[in-house]
């Protein structure tokens, strides 16, 4: 890999639009929490944890993810995760990120809602003060838990409306979890001024993406990779500027695609779809934001201007304030 491309990517101001708070926990944080809660079944030894993070398929990934999620028991745990994520983002030259949090699952795991909110608020303040990173929140519905989780997530979001909350999401498995059943919650969220950002087309076909667009009013799509199989859908996403939060390493590690070379990202770009690059669950996948940009640039043989365009796409697709967007675009203009 040419050193100058690596330096170019590192110098690019980047925006992260698809990262899960639980999945952002550093190896050090997870091993420390695992030692404190040996009942949770998460390895406390770094080498064993790395093997624990080898996923057979998407469902296996979710099982591991939920085990790590159950380690979070206090406001201090959440605070530590948020600040750790901000530190890692700053190291990737990323000063704005939208972070997915799943309140319903934390509540089920016994973390009181007030503690979750306190940890998010104090962590967010520290992220800005200590690392110069602005964090926004996406509260997402764990789809496998059905409409009750939709209702509870919406109520939790609107009742508390924490600073930085910008969107409602929908995660978990897609197979057997139709998007349309969550339509009322997305409608209410949009009426209350939250944006719609469901996962779709990560582990199921383009029909799920269509449903996210039509039934949930999706403004961006988490992953959306299977859209590549449907030319009409590609045209729709391009025409309506519905950005895809593509997470290439995640897709390889959960075995949704065989390799980066087999990833449909080239096809998405060729059809004019606004593509953004993201990490999803970075330490679980051994991913970094710079690593995603580098890998895609190398695999696709992108020119520097095309790499910079990916970073611009993320700024445009973000829900940051206009002043923040303009500042980020100006910084990008200074590099590329
Ligand atoms: N998809 C669905 N649910 C998730 C993911 C994902 O990529 N990461 C964490 N929860
Ligand atoms: Zn995700």
XYZ file of C-alpha atoms and ligand atoms in Angstrom:
347
model
C 0.000 0.000 0.000
C 1.603 3.293 -1.051
C 2.615 5.333 1.989
C 1.332 8.545 0.404
C -2.192 7.122 0.084
C -2.101 6.133 3.734
C -0.995 9.654 4.692
C -3.665 11.168 2.439
C -6.444 9.132 4.056
C -5.156 9.883 7.556
C -5.141 13.615 6.785
C -8.708 13.593 5.424
C -11.203 14.974 7.927
C -13.738 12.172 8.149
C -17.263 11.675 9.466
C -18.539 8.382 10.907
C -22.252 7.719 10.404
C -22.586 4.054 11.376
C -20.967 2.910 14.599
C -22.677 1.077 17.451
C -21.703 2.186 20.956
C -21.451 -1.361 22.339
C -19.506 -2.483 19.282
C -17.049 0.382 19.687
C -15.808 -0.837 23.075
C -12.025 -1.210 22.973
C -10.416 -4.583 23.703
C -9.035 -3.103 26.917
C -12.444 -1.930 28.113
C -14.101 -5.240 27.250
C -11.447 -7.363 28.993
C -11.647 -5.121 32.067
C -15.455 -5.383 32.221
C -15.289 -9.120 31.513
C -13.002 -9.591 34.533
C -15.504 -7.704 36.659
C -18.445 -9.803 35.394
C -17.142 -13.349 34.846
C -20.740 -14.628 34.665
C -21.307 -12.861 31.315
C -19.342 -15.412 29.275
C -17.053 -12.825 27.641
C -13.334 -13.740 27.678
C -11.157 -11.536 29.897
C -7.955 -12.599 28.129
C -7.164 -10.449 25.054
C -6.010 -13.368 22.896
C -9.122 -15.378 23.726
C -11.320 -12.317 23.188
C -9.836 -11.926 19.713
C -10.880 -15.499 18.909
C -14.307 -14.782 20.464
C -14.561 -12.042 17.826
C -14.269 -14.549 14.949
C -17.778 -14.808 13.564
C -19.250 -17.837 11.829
C -22.168 -15.850 10.432
C -24.334 -12.834 11.201
C -26.420 -14.538 13.906
C -23.259 -15.651 15.682
C -22.015 -12.063 15.534
C -25.231 -10.835 17.182
C -24.916 -13.414 19.972
C -21.393 -12.189 20.733
C -22.499 -8.545 20.494
C -25.303 -9.136 23.000
C -22.881 -10.812 25.440
C -20.655 -7.715 25.387
C -23.702 -5.460 25.715
C -24.657 -7.258 28.948
C -21.321 -6.174 30.518
C -22.575 -2.580 30.691
C -24.149 -2.093 34.088
C -23.613 1.513 35.154
C -23.454 5.140 34.029
C -19.687 4.947 34.544
C -19.458 2.010 32.097
C -21.371 3.978 29.448
C -19.261 7.081 30.096
C -16.068 5.070 29.624
C -17.319 3.631 26.334
C -18.346 7.013 24.964
C -15.057 8.692 25.865
C -13.095 5.722 24.539
C -14.969 5.946 21.242
C -14.254 9.693 21.024
C -10.543 9.070 21.630
C -10.486 6.417 18.894
C -12.403 8.675 16.481
C -10.018 11.577 17.086
C -7.123 9.241 16.248
C -8.821 8.628 12.870
C -9.148 12.385 12.281
C -12.902 12.081 12.754
C -14.456 14.981 14.669
C -18.142 14.261 14.097
C -19.918 10.937 14.504
C -23.456 9.615 14.759
C -23.448 6.783 17.257
C -26.106 4.083 17.511
C -27.378 3.245 20.985
C -30.024 0.592 21.732
C -31.804 1.760 24.921
C -34.353 -1.066 24.968
C -31.649 -3.747 25.165
C -29.753 -1.914 27.906
C -32.955 -1.603 29.929
C -33.596 -5.359 29.508
C -30.021 -6.041 30.662
C -30.761 -4.169 33.874
C -29.095 -0.838 33.164
C -31.506 1.837 34.449
C -32.566 4.343 31.779
C -31.408 7.292 33.880
C -27.947 5.736 34.194
C -27.777 5.195 30.437
C -28.749 8.831 29.821
C -26.314 10.122 32.457
C -23.436 8.155 30.935
C -24.272 9.328 27.420
C -24.516 12.981 28.522
C -21.327 13.050 30.590
C -19.461 11.031 27.966
C -20.625 13.335 25.188
C -19.461 16.419 27.118
C -16.075 14.816 27.772
C -15.794 13.756 24.114
C -16.130 17.406 23.074
C -13.944 18.842 25.852
C -11.146 16.261 25.868
C -11.076 15.082 22.250
C -12.742 17.822 20.205
C -15.236 15.242 18.895
C -18.924 16.048 18.452
C -21.148 13.027 19.016
C -24.761 12.701 17.903
C -27.024 9.816 18.872
C -29.183 7.419 16.905
C -31.475 5.465 19.233
C -32.278 2.222 17.472
C -34.970 -0.414 17.818
C -33.740 -4.002 18.259
C -35.927 -5.441 15.512
C -35.925 -9.009 16.827
C -37.871 -7.838 19.886
C -40.796 -6.688 17.728
C -43.197 -3.731 17.938
C -43.017 -3.564 21.746
C -39.353 -2.589 21.376
C -40.374 -0.060 18.741
C -42.862 1.586 21.051
C -40.525 1.564 24.074
C -37.604 2.962 22.082
C -39.759 5.760 20.668
C -41.170 6.654 24.089
C -37.707 6.592 25.676
C -36.353 8.818 22.900
C -39.125 11.392 22.930
C -39.641 11.494 26.685
C -35.969 12.093 27.398
C -34.865 13.704 24.122
C -31.185 13.873 25.141
C -28.961 16.531 23.662
C -27.460 15.272 20.416
C -30.255 12.824 19.576
C -30.828 13.097 15.818
C -32.399 9.889 14.592
C -34.341 6.682 15.108
C -32.757 3.448 13.840
C -33.646 -0.204 13.473
C -31.066 -2.970 13.951
C -30.667 -6.659 14.673
C -31.550 -9.451 12.251
C -33.499 -8.691 9.070
C -34.607 -12.174 8.045
C -38.072 -12.732 9.483
C -38.123 -9.180 10.900
C -40.154 -7.137 8.401
C -39.461 -3.419 8.425
C -43.111 -2.406 7.896
C -44.199 -3.462 11.400
C -42.166 -0.522 12.738
C -43.802 2.078 10.486
C -45.894 3.780 13.217
C -42.802 4.446 15.340
C -40.833 5.932 12.471
C -43.800 8.082 11.478
C -44.089 9.443 15.025
C -40.326 9.970 15.277
C -40.235 11.882 11.980
C -43.162 14.052 13.104
C -41.175 14.831 16.254
C -38.179 15.944 14.169
C -36.009 12.833 14.344
C -34.476 11.402 11.180
C -35.112 7.872 9.921
C -32.055 5.621 9.615
C -32.937 1.911 9.634
C -30.591 -0.948 8.834
C -31.754 -2.711 5.662
C -30.181 -4.839 2.965
C -27.317 -6.019 5.162
C -28.521 -9.591 5.673
C -31.529 -9.698 3.334
C -32.393 -8.655 -0.194
C -33.392 -5.393 -1.854
C -37.078 -5.814 -0.883
C -36.046 -4.905 2.690
C -34.433 -1.693 1.450
C -37.555 -0.815 -0.539
C -39.613 -1.373 2.613
C -37.247 0.826 4.658
C -37.696 3.570 2.056
C -41.448 3.272 1.568
C -42.652 2.172 5.006
C -40.125 3.884 7.278
C -39.264 6.982 5.230
C -35.568 6.101 5.416
C -33.324 9.109 4.802
C -30.213 6.958 4.986
C -29.859 3.193 5.043
C -27.673 1.182 7.395
C -25.589 -0.953 5.022
C -28.040 -1.303 2.105
C -25.510 -3.472 0.294
C -28.050 -5.808 -1.321
C -29.478 -2.786 -3.180
C -26.824 -3.602 -5.767
C -29.034 -6.462 -7.011
C -31.866 -4.123 -8.044
C -31.160 -1.497 -10.732
C -34.479 0.267 -10.095
C -33.622 0.602 -6.418
C -30.153 1.915 -7.242
C -31.742 4.556 -9.466
C -34.199 5.472 -6.698
C -31.454 5.840 -4.071
C -29.375 7.951 -6.455
C -32.294 10.159 -7.509
C -33.523 10.793 -3.958
C -30.013 11.098 -2.510
C -30.644 8.360 0.042
C -27.145 7.569 1.271
C -25.934 4.100 2.159
C -23.854 3.599 5.293
C -21.553 1.002 3.815
C -19.388 -0.981 6.254
C -17.155 -3.154 4.055
C -15.045 -4.910 6.711
C -18.165 -5.625 8.771
C -19.774 -7.320 5.776
C -16.701 -9.492 5.251
C -16.354 -10.386 8.941
C -20.040 -11.358 9.329
C -19.666 -13.299 6.062
C -22.231 -11.363 4.071
C -19.649 -10.965 1.310
C -16.720 -13.242 0.594
C -14.058 -10.566 0.362
C -13.598 -6.863 -0.130
C -13.040 -7.507 -3.833
C -16.465 -9.202 -3.967
C -18.196 -6.271 -2.220
C -20.727 -4.476 -4.486
C -19.439 -1.023 -3.545
C -18.140 -0.398 -7.088
C -21.591 -1.058 -8.520
C -23.196 1.261 -5.955
C -20.803 4.054 -6.923
C -21.234 3.449 -10.650
C -24.984 3.939 -10.271
C -24.512 7.292 -8.549
C -25.675 6.123 -5.108
C -24.342 8.344 -2.304
C -21.950 5.921 -0.598
C -20.414 6.603 2.812
C -17.775 4.462 4.538
C -18.184 3.357 8.134
C -16.898 0.838 10.685
C -20.077 -0.552 12.379
C -18.389 -2.292 15.350
C -14.691 -1.462 14.960
C -12.768 -3.580 17.538
C -15.122 -6.535 16.987
C -14.253 -6.484 13.277
C -10.665 -5.247 13.593
C -11.760 -2.185 11.611
C -10.776 1.484 11.683
C -12.222 4.337 9.656
C -8.867 5.043 7.990
C -8.590 1.322 7.286
C -11.974 1.275 5.518
C -11.011 4.232 3.290
C -7.621 2.706 2.500
C -8.976 -0.750 1.760
C -11.708 0.566 -0.539
C -9.322 2.980 -2.284
C -6.865 0.156 -2.898
C -9.387 -2.501 -3.903
C -11.221 -0.181 -6.302
C -8.129 1.696 -7.457
C -9.705 5.036 -6.554
C -8.066 8.340 -7.351
C -7.545 10.791 -4.496
C -10.456 12.937 -5.635
C -12.733 9.898 -5.475
C -11.538 9.046 -1.971
C -12.194 12.620 -0.868
C -15.649 12.415 -2.450
C -16.497 9.509 -0.138
C -15.600 11.721 2.828
C -17.705 14.552 1.362
C -20.638 12.195 0.890
C -20.605 11.469 4.615
C -20.653 15.171 5.502
C -23.614 15.800 3.175
C -25.470 12.719 4.443
C -24.921 13.598 8.099
C -27.467 15.287 10.330
C -24.906 17.771 11.614
C -25.816 21.461 11.868
C -25.155 23.400 8.666
C -22.314 25.381 10.230
C -20.578 22.127 11.207
C -21.078 20.739 7.690
C -19.633 23.877 6.109
C -16.619 23.757 8.435
C -15.993 20.094 7.613
C -16.308 20.722 3.867
C -13.891 23.647 4.149
C -11.389 21.430 6.000
C -11.816 18.771 3.329
C -11.212 21.383 0.663
C -7.906 22.188 2.329
C -6.702 18.607 1.943
C -8.221 17.498 -1.349
N -26.639 -4.892 11.992
C -27.674 -5.134 12.793
N -27.575 -5.037 14.106
C -26.399 -4.702 14.640
C -25.296 -4.455 13.861
C -25.430 -4.540 12.464
O -24.506 -4.314 11.685
N -24.275 -4.136 14.686
C -24.757 -4.192 15.937
N -26.046 -4.535 15.927
Zn -24.897 -1.647 12.216
